[in-house]
Amino acid sequence: MLFVNDVTIRAGGRTLFDQVSFRLNEGQRVALAGRNGQGKSTLFRALTGSVGVDGGKIELDKGRRVGYLPQEIEAQGDERTAVEVVLEALGEVKELEAEVERLIELMCERPDDQQVIERYGRAQARFEELGGYDADARARTIMDGLGFSQARMDTKVAELSGGWLMRVHLARLLLERPDLLLLDEPTNHL
């Protein structure tokens, strides 16, 4: 699923990884251990493609998705609720929901417009295919499994402690259902 071939990563004038190679297969669970400042987070960011490598190659099987939970998450001034942040994982579902609503209004204005009716049918089918009708329930089920009360799900993320904020972002990742899940010190703040 993920192949790391002869990867070299340098930062701050020092070599963190020199020609490292490994492979992660589907279903495998792997831990990365090391002292602080040794490059574990940098390696994770390289695996997600958010930072480049100085040599070698990182390849992910076509169609596979990586989810990454960083060790530090900021929420200052964020007025969204915890469940709203989690639901952002389903961006296409939310976009389709808005499109379906817009097309319904358009069909009311132009009930005989075949193009609008066909666009509505395609958008509605894709919305159903992605599980749009039960998205909120799935998000809340995942959050419940992580210990959220109903009240805490509807709390603004700016008001949550670091531990609860970490759980919000973990729930978001779990809702996305990535093929590879990278957790960078997920018990921080818990």
CSV table of C-alpha atoms in Angstrom, one decimal:
chain,number,residue,atom,x,y,z
A,1,MET,CA,0.0,0.0,0.0
A,2,LEU,CA,2.8,2.5,1.0
A,3,PHE,CA,6.3,2.1,-0.2
A,4,VAL,CA,9.3,4.2,1.1
A,5,ASN,CA,12.4,3.6,-1.0
A,6,ASP,CA,15.8,5.0,-0.1
A,7,VAL,CA,14.3,8.2,1.4
A,8,THR,CA,16.6,10.8,2.9
A,9,ILE,CA,15.2,13.7,4.9
A,10,ARG,CA,17.2,16.6,6.2
A,11,ALA,CA,16.1,19.5,8.4
A,12,GLY,CA,17.9,22.3,10.1
A,13,GLY,CA,21.3,21.3,8.7
A,14,ARG,CA,21.1,17.7,9.9
A,15,THR,CA,20.1,14.4,8.4
A,16,LEU,CA,17.1,12.9,10.1
A,17,PHE,CA,16.7,9.9,7.8
A,18,ASP,CA,19.3,8.5,5.4
A,19,GLN,CA,18.2,6.2,2.6
A,20,VAL,CA,15.4,4.6,4.7
A,21,SER,CA,13.3,2.0,3.1
A,22,PHE,CA,10.1,0.2,4.3
A,23,ARG,CA,6.8,-1.0,3.2
A,24,LEU,CA,3.4,-0.7,4.9
A,25,ASN,CA,0.8,-3.3,3.9
A,26,GLU,CA,-3.0,-3.3,4.2
A,27,GLY,CA,-4.1,-4.3,7.7
A,28,GLN,CA,-0.7,-3.8,9.2
A,29,ARG,CA,-0.3,-1.9,12.5
A,30,VAL,CA,3.1,-0.2,13.0
A,31,ALA,CA,4.5,2.0,15.8
A,32,LEU,CA,7.3,4.5,15.3
A,33,ALA,CA,9.3,5.2,18.4
A,34,GLY,CA,12.1,7.6,19.1
A,35,ARG,CA,13.3,10.4,21.2
A,36,ASN,CA,11.9,13.9,20.9
A,37,GLY,CA,13.3,15.9,18.0
A,38,GLN,CA,14.5,12.9,16.0
A,39,GLY,CA,12.2,13.5,13.0
A,40,LYS,CA,9.1,11.2,13.6
A,41,SER,CA,6.7,14.1,12.9
A,42,THR,CA,8.7,15.1,9.9
A,43,LEU,CA,8.6,11.6,8.5
A,44,PHE,CA,4.8,11.5,9.0
A,45,ARG,CA,4.5,14.8,7.1
A,46,ALA,CA,6.7,13.4,4.3
A,47,LEU,CA,4.4,10.3,4.1
A,48,THR,CA,1.4,12.6,3.6
A,49,GLY,CA,3.2,14.7,1.0
A,50,SER,CA,3.1,17.9,3.0
A,51,VAL,CA,6.9,18.1,3.1
A,52,GLY,CA,9.3,17.0,0.5
A,53,VAL,CA,12.1,14.5,0.8
A,54,ASP,CA,15.8,15.2,-0.1
A,55,GLY,CA,16.2,11.8,-1.8
A,56,GLY,CA,14.4,8.6,-2.6
A,57,LYS,CA,10.8,8.1,-3.3
A,58,ILE,CA,7.5,7.7,-1.3
A,59,GLU,CA,4.7,5.9,-3.2
A,60,LEU,CA,1.1,5.2,-2.2
A,61,ASP,CA,-1.0,2.7,-4.2
A,62,LYS,CA,-3.3,4.5,-6.7
A,63,GLY,CA,-6.6,5.4,-5.2
A,64,ARG,CA,-5.4,5.0,-1.6
A,65,ARG,CA,-5.9,7.9,0.9
A,66,VAL,CA,-3.8,8.8,3.9
A,67,GLY,CA,-5.3,10.4,7.1
A,68,TYR,CA,-2.9,12.2,9.4
A,69,LEU,CA,-3.5,13.3,13.0
A,70,PRO,CA,-0.8,15.8,14.0
A,71,GLN,CA,0.4,16.1,17.6
A,72,GLU,CA,-0.6,19.7,18.0
A,73,ILE,CA,-4.0,21.1,16.8
A,74,GLU,CA,-5.0,24.8,17.2
A,75,ALA,CA,-8.6,25.9,17.7
A,76,GLN,CA,-8.3,29.5,18.9
A,77,GLY,CA,-11.2,31.6,17.9
A,78,ASP,CA,-12.9,28.7,16.0
A,79,GLU,CA,-16.7,29.1,16.4
A,80,ARG,CA,-17.6,25.8,14.8
A,81,THR,CA,-19.1,23.1,16.9
A,82,ALA,CA,-17.2,19.8,17.4
A,83,VAL,CA,-19.7,17.9,15.2
A,84,GLU,CA,-19.4,20.6,12.5
A,85,VAL,CA,-15.6,20.1,12.4
A,86,VAL,CA,-16.1,16.3,12.2
A,87,LEU,CA,-18.6,16.6,9.4
A,88,GLU,CA,-16.1,18.6,7.3
A,89,ALA,CA,-14.6,15.2,6.6
A,90,LEU,CA,-17.5,14.7,4.2
A,91,GLY,CA,-16.9,17.8,2.1
A,92,GLU,CA,-18.3,16.3,-1.1
A,93,VAL,CA,-21.5,15.2,0.8
A,94,LYS,CA,-22.0,18.7,2.1
A,95,GLU,CA,-21.5,20.2,-1.3
A,96,LEU,CA,-23.9,17.8,-2.8
A,97,GLU,CA,-26.5,18.5,-0.1
A,98,ALA,CA,-26.3,22.2,-1.0
A,99,GLU,CA,-26.5,21.4,-4.7
A,100,VAL,CA,-29.6,19.2,-4.3
A,101,GLU,CA,-31.3,21.9,-2.3
A,102,ARG,CA,-30.5,24.5,-4.9
A,103,LEU,CA,-31.8,22.2,-7.7
A,104,ILE,CA,-35.0,21.6,-5.8
A,105,GLU,CA,-35.6,25.3,-5.7
A,106,LEU,CA,-34.8,25.6,-9.4
A,107,MET,CA,-37.2,22.7,-10.2
A,108,CYS,CA,-40.0,24.6,-8.4
A,109,GLU,CA,-39.3,27.6,-10.6
A,110,ARG,CA,-38.9,25.6,-13.8
A,111,PRO,CA,-40.8,22.3,-13.4
A,112,ASP,CA,-40.5,21.4,-17.1
A,113,ASP,CA,-36.7,22.0,-17.5
A,114,GLN,CA,-35.4,18.5,-18.3
A,115,GLN,CA,-31.7,19.6,-17.8
A,116,VAL,CA,-32.4,20.7,-14.2
A,117,ILE,CA,-34.3,17.5,-13.5
A,118,GLU,CA,-31.4,15.4,-14.9
A,119,ARG,CA,-28.8,17.3,-12.9
A,120,TYR,CA,-31.0,16.9,-9.8
A,121,GLY,CA,-31.2,13.1,-10.4
A,122,ARG,CA,-27.4,12.8,-10.7
A,123,ALA,CA,-26.7,14.9,-7.7
A,124,GLN,CA,-29.3,13.1,-5.6
A,125,ALA,CA,-27.9,9.7,-6.6
A,126,ARG,CA,-24.3,10.7,-5.8
A,127,PHE,CA,-25.5,12.1,-2.4
A,128,GLU,CA,-27.2,8.8,-1.6
A,129,GLU,CA,-24.2,6.8,-2.8
A,130,LEU,CA,-21.9,8.7,-0.4
A,131,GLY,CA,-24.3,8.0,2.5
A,132,GLY,CA,-25.4,11.6,2.8
A,133,TYR,CA,-28.6,10.9,4.6
A,134,ASP,CA,-26.9,9.2,7.5
A,135,ALA,CA,-23.7,11.4,7.6
A,136,ASP,CA,-24.7,13.2,10.8
A,137,ALA,CA,-25.7,10.0,12.6
A,138,ARG,CA,-22.4,8.3,11.6
A,139,ALA,CA,-20.4,11.3,12.8
A,140,ARG,CA,-22.2,11.3,16.1
A,141,THR,CA,-21.8,7.5,16.5
A,142,ILE,CA,-18.1,7.8,16.1
A,143,MET,CA,-17.9,10.7,18.5
A,144,ASP,CA,-20.0,8.8,21.0
A,145,GLY,CA,-17.5,6.0,20.7
A,146,LEU,CA,-14.7,8.5,21.6
A,147,GLY,CA,-16.6,9.5,24.8
A,148,PHE,CA,-18.4,12.6,23.6
A,149,SER,CA,-21.7,13.5,25.2
A,150,GLN,CA,-24.4,15.0,23.0
A,151,ALA,CA,-23.8,18.4,24.7
A,152,ARG,CA,-20.0,18.2,24.1
A,153,MET,CA,-20.6,17.4,20.4
A,154,ASP,CA,-22.4,20.7,20.1
A,155,THR,CA,-19.8,22.7,22.0
A,156,LYS,CA,-17.6,25.2,20.1
A,157,VAL,CA,-14.2,23.7,19.5
A,158,ALA,CA,-12.6,26.9,20.8
A,159,GLU,CA,-14.0,26.0,24.2
A,160,LEU,CA,-12.7,22.4,24.2
A,161,SER,CA,-9.5,21.3,26.0
A,162,GLY,CA,-6.6,20.0,24.1
A,163,GLY,CA,-7.6,16.4,24.7
A,164,TRP,CA,-11.2,16.9,23.4
A,165,LEU,CA,-9.9,18.8,20.4
A,166,MET,CA,-7.6,15.9,19.6
A,167,ARG,CA,-10.6,13.6,19.8
A,168,VAL,CA,-12.6,15.9,17.5
A,169,HIS,CA,-9.9,15.6,14.8
A,170,LEU,CA,-9.6,11.8,15.4
A,171,ALA,CA,-13.3,11.5,14.9
A,172,ARG,CA,-13.0,13.5,11.7
A,173,LEU,CA,-10.3,11.2,10.4
A,174,LEU,CA,-12.3,8.1,11.3
A,175,LEU,CA,-15.4,9.5,9.4
A,176,GLU,CA,-13.1,10.0,6.3
A,177,ARG,CA,-12.1,6.3,6.4
A,178,PRO,CA,-8.6,6.7,5.0
A,179,ASP,CA,-6.7,3.6,3.9
A,180,LEU,CA,-3.7,4.6,6.0
A,181,LEU,CA,-4.1,6.4,9.3
A,182,LEU,CA,-1.0,8.2,10.7
A,183,LEU,CA,-1.4,9.2,14.4
A,184,ASP,CA,1.3,11.4,15.7
A,185,GLU,CA,1.3,11.1,19.5
A,186,PRO,CA,-2.5,10.7,19.6
A,187,THR,CA,-2.6,10.5,23.4
A,188,ASN,CA,-1.2,14.0,23.8
A,189,HIS,CA,-3.4,16.1,26.0
A,190,LEU,CA,-5.6,13.2,27.0
